[in-house]
XYZ file of C-alpha atoms in Angstrom:
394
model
C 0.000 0.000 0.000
C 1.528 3.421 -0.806
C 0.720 6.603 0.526
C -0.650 8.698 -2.047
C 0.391 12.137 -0.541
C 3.902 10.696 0.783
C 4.843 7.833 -1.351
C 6.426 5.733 1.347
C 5.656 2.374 1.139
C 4.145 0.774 4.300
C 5.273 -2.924 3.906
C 8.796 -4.152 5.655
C 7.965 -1.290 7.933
C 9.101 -3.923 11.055
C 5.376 -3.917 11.970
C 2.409 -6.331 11.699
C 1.020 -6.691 7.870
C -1.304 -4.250 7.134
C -4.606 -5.220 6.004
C -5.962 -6.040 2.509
C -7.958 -3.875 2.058
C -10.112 -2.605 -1.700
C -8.450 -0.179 -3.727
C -11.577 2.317 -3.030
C -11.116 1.685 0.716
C -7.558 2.446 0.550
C -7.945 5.935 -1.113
C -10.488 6.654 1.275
C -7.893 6.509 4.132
C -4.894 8.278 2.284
C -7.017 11.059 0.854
C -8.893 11.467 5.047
C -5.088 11.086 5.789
C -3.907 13.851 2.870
C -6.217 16.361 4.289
C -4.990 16.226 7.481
C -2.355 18.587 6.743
C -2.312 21.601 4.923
C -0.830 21.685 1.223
C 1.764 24.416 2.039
C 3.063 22.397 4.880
C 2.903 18.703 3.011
C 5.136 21.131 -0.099
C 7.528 21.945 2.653
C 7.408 18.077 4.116
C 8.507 16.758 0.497
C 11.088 19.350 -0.375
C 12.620 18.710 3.024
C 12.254 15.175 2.487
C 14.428 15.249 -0.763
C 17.200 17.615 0.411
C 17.625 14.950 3.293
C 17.372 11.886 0.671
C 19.812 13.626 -1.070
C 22.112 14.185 1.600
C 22.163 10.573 2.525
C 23.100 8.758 -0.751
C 25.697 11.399 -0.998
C 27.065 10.468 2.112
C 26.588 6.557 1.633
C 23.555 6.986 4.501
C 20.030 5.117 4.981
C 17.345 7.769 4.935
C 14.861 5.033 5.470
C 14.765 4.263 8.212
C 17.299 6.776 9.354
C 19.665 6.695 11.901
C 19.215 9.477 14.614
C 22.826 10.162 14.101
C 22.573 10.378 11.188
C 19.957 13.257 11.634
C 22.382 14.848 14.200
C 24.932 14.797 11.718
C 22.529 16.044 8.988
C 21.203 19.491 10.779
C 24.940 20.319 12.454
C 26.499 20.341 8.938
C 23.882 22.637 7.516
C 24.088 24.672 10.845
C 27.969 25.255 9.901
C 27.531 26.917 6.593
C 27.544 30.558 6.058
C 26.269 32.569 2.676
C 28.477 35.334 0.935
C 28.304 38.781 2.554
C 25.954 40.526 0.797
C 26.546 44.485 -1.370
C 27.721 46.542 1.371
C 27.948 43.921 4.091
C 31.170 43.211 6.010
C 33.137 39.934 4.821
C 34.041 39.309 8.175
C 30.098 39.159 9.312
C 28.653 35.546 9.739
C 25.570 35.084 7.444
C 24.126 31.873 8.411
C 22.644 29.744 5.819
C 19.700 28.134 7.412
C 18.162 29.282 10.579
C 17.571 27.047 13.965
C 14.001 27.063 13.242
C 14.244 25.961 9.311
C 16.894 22.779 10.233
C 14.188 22.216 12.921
C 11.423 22.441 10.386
C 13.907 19.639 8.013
C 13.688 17.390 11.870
C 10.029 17.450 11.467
C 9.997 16.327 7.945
C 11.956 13.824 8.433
C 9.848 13.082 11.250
C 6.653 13.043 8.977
C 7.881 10.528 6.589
C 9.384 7.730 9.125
C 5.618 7.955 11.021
C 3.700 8.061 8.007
C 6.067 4.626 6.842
C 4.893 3.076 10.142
C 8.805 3.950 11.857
C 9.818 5.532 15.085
C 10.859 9.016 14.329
C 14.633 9.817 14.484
C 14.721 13.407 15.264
C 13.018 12.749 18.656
C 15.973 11.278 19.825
C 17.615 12.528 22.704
C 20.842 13.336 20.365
C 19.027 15.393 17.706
C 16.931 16.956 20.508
C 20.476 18.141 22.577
C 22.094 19.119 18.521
C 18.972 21.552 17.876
C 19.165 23.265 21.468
C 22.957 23.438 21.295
C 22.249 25.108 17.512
C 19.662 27.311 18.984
C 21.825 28.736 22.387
C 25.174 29.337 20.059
C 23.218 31.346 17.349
C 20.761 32.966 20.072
C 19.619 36.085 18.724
C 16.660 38.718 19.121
C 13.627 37.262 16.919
C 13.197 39.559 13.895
C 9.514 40.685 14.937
C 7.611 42.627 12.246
C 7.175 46.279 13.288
C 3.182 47.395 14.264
C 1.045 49.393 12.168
C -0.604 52.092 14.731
C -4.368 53.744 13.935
C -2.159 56.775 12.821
C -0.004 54.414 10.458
C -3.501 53.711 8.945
C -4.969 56.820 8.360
C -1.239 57.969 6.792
C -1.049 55.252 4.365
C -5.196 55.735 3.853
C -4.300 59.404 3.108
C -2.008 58.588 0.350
C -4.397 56.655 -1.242
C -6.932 59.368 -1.539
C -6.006 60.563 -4.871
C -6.091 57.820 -6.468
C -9.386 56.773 -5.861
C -11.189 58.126 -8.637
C -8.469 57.895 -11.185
C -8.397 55.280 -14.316
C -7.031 52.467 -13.350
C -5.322 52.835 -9.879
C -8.353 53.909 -8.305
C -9.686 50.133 -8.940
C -6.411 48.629 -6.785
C -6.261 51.994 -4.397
C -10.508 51.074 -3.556
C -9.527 47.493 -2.918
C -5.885 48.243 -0.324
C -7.757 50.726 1.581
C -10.640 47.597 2.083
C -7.234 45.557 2.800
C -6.179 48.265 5.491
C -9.478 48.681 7.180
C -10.453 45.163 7.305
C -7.205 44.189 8.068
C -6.531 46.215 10.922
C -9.949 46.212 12.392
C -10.609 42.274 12.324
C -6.781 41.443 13.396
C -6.505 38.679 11.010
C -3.545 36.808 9.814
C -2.747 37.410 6.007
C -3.459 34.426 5.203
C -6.989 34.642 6.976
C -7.226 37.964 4.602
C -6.656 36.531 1.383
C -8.616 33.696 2.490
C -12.024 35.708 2.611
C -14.912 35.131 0.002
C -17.327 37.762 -0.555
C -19.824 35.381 0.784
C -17.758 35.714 4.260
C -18.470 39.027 4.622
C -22.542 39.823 6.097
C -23.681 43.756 6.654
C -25.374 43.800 10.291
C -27.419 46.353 11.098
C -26.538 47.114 14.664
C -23.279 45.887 14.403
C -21.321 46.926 11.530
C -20.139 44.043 9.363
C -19.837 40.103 10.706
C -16.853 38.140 9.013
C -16.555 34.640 8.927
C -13.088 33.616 9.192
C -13.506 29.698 7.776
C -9.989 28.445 8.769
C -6.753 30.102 10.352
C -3.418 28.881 11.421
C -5.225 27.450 14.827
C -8.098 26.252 13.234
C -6.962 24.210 10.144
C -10.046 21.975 10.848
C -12.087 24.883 9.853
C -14.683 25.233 12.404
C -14.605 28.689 11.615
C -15.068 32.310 13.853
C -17.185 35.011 13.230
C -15.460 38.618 13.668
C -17.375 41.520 13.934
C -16.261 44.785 12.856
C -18.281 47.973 14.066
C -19.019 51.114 12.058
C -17.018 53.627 12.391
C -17.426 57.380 13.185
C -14.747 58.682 10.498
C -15.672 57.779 7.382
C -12.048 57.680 6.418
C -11.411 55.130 8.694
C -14.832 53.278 8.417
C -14.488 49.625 7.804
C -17.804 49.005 6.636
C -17.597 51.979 3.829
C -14.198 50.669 2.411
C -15.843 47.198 1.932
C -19.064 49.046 0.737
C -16.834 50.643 -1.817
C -15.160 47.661 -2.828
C -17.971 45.363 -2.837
C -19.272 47.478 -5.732
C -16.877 46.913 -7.796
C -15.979 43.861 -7.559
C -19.923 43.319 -8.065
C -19.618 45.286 -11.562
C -16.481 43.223 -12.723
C -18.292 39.836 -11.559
C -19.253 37.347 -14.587
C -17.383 39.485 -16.789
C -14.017 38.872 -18.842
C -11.324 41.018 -18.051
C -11.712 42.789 -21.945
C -15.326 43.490 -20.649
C -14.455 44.763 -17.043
C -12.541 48.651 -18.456
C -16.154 49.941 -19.548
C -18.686 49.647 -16.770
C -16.147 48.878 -13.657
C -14.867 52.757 -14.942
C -18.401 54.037 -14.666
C -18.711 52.392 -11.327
C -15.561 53.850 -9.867
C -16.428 57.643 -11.456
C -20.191 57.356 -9.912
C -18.110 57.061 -6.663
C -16.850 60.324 -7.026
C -19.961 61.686 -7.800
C -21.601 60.403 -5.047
C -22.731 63.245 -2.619
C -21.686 60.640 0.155
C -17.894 60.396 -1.128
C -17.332 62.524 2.118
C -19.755 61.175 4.479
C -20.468 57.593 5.025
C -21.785 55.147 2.849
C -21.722 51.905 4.680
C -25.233 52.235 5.113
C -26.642 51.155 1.079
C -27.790 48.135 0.452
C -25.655 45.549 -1.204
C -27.111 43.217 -3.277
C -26.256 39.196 -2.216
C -22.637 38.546 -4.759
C -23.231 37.019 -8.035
C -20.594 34.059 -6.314
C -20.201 34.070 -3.236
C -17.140 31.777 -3.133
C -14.986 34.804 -5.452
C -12.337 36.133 -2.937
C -12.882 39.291 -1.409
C -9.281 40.471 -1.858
C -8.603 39.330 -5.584
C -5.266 40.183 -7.676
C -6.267 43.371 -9.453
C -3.941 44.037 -13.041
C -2.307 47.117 -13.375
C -4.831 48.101 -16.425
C -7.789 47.547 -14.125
C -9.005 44.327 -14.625
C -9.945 42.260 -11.537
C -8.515 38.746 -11.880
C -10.631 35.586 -10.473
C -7.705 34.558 -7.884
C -6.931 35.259 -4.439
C -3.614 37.747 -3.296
C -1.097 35.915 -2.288
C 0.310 36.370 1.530
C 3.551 37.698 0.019
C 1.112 40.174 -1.781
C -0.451 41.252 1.312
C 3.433 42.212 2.468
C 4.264 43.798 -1.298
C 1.110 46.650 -0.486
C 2.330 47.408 3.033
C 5.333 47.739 1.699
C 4.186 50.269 -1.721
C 2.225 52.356 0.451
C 4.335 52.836 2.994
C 7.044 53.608 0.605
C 4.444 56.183 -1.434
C 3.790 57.581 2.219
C 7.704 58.662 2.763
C 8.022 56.399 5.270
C 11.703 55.395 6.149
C 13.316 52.419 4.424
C 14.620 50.915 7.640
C 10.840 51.328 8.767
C 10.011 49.346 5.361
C 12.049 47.037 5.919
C 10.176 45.794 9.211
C 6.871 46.018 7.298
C 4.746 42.834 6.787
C 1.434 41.248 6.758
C 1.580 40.487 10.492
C 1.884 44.403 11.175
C -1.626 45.331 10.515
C -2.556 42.348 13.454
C 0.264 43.321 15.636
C -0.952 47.086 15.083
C -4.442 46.477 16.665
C -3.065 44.409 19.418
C -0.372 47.647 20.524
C -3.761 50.610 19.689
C -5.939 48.340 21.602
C -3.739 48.086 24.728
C -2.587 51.513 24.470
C -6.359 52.510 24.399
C -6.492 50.754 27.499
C -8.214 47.254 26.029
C -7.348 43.877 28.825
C -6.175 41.102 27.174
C -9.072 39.052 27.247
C -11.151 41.753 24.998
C -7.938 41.781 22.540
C -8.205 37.988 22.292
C -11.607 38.209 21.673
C -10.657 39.468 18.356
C -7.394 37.842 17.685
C -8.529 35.038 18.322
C -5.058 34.190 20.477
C -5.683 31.107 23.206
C -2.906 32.083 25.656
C -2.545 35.809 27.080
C 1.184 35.296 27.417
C 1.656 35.745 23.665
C -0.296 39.230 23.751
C 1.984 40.067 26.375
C 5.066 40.165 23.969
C 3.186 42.802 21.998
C 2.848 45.272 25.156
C 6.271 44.447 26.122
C 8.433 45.514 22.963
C 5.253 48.081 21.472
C 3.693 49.467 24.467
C 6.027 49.422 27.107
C 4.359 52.139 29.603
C 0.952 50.781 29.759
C 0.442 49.509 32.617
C 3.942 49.767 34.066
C 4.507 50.886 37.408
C 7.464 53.064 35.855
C 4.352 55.670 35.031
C 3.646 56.298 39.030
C 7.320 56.957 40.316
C 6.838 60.543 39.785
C 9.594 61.306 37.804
């Protein structure tokens, strides 16, 4: 029997036969078993896998079942090479190639495939256990955390969108990152929970502003799903609900049409936006009509002529627009630099306790199961709330 999304072969595994079972029965386990892990992380598992593989015939190893020296020896070779200073760099400055947490990452792969072929796993041997934390203490350094994006970081970058919004065609992609922003910001959702969202996720509320179903996240990945609610605001710069209202209408123009059939009436629709008496007031309050397909993503790739494409962003994509707008704003590059997808969620976490939210409301929102985490944020992003320092009387 082979694994369909491993291709390790169960028999000789040292174990008791396996059973005979039909070749429908049998895909019915490996494709319940397939699912079980995300596609991103069973990519990672087999490039992992054939680095290691490769690694092993070159150095006359098994891989199958491996020794968990052999694993030792694997991840403390790779922790001893260094990369080329890069332009400008010193050529006496260390550049590790692979990171303690990536040659852990290549332990759990190798992990995945001896369980998965019925084996005890190597790397959970007290040897490769002792040659990760020996890795991890001699190249201890500060985690590279991405840097917050404050209420006032919003409304900056928000700001430089402005004039675009009822221009041919930026106004199209300047409509949907302000939507990105908002949402972004106000729900406190993980990129990939952002690029995740189908129009269908997203439900106006009367009372409460908009409710959005988050269907699966990096702690749910058996997608019970969480519903986030995101009020109405009082600036209708910063609304949330009049960004998506915005948005929604034109990806609702561009729906069910080709891209050569979008230019003509998704124009109209963005112009009619600047005619509207409510382009400075709020708008969050018209009636959207249910999406043509409710499965279409909410955040789609938008082409530089206009056109809005039928896929998803990508995460990375998510970083790339933090990254342009902060640039268009004048922010620094070093600033830039620390920019990501994570700093819109790590920017409500630091407004909210500076505004003098607990951790429990925060969570509520985040979603995080353990207030230890949240306390990381208030440590290195809002050091004085809450700090006796404040009361000395300096």
């Amino acid at each position: 029997m082979t694994s369909s999304s491993t291709g390790l072969q169960l028999e000789g595994s040292g174990r008791e036969s396996p059973p005979q079972l039909s070749g429908d029965a049998a895909a019915r386990v490996w494709e319940a078993v397939d699912r079980s892990t995300a596609s991103a992380t069973k990519a990672a598992y087999r490039s992992d896998w054939a680095r290691f593989e490769r690694w092993c015939h070159e150095q006359g190893q098994a891989w199958l079942p491996a020794h968990p020296l052999t694993v030792a020896a694997y991840v403390t070779e790779a922790a001893g090479q260094q990369r080329p200073p890069g332009l400008g760099e010193s050529g006496f400055a260390a550049r590790w190639r692979y990171s303690p947490a990536t040659l852990a990452r290549w332990v759990s792969s190798i992990n995945q495939f001896h369980t998965a072929a019925g084996l005890d796993a190597p790397g959970r041997a007290e040897v490769v256990r002792r040659a990760l934390a020996g890795i991890r203490r001699a190249r201890a350094t500060p985690p590279a955390r991405r840097a917050p994006l404050l209420l006032d970081d919003v409304k900056t970058l928000l700001e430089t969108l402005r004039p675009a919004f009822h221009q041919w065609p930026a106004g199209v992609i300047a409509r949907r990152d302000a939507a990105l922003l908002l949402l972004g910001f106000a729900t406190a959702a993980r990129r990939s929970e952002l690029v995740g969202l189908g129009v269908g996720d997203v439900a106006v509320h009367r009372v409460d502003g908009l409710h959005i179903t988050v269907r699966r996240s990096k702690t749910d990945q058996e997608a019970k799903g969480t519903v986030k609610a995101v009020p109405y605001g009082r600036d209708p710069a910063t609304c949330p609900p009049c960004a998506y209202t915005r948005w929604r209408q034109l990806l609702d123009t561009a729906a069910g049409l080709d891209p050569a059939e979008q230019r003509r009436p998704v124009m109209a629709a963005l112009f009619q936006q600047a005619g509207d008496p409510g382009v400075d007031g709020h708008v969050c309050r018209v009636d959207l009509p249910a999406p043509l397909n409710p499965a279409a993503p909410l955040f789609p790739t938008v082409h530089k002529a206009g056109a809005v494409g039928v896929r998803a962003m990508s995460g990375q994509a998510v970083n790339e627009v933090l990254v342009r707008r902060a640039a268009a704003a004048g922010y620094p590059t070093a600033q830039i630099a620390r920019l990501g997808g994570h700093s819109l969620r790590s920017g409500f976490v630091t407004e909210a306790f500076r505004r003098g939210a607990d951790a429990h409301a925060i969570m509520r929102q985040t979603g995080h199961r353990n207030p230890a985490i949240l306390e990381t944020y208030a440590r290195e992003h809002a050091p004085l709330v809450g700090n006796a320092v404040t009361r000395l009387g300096l």
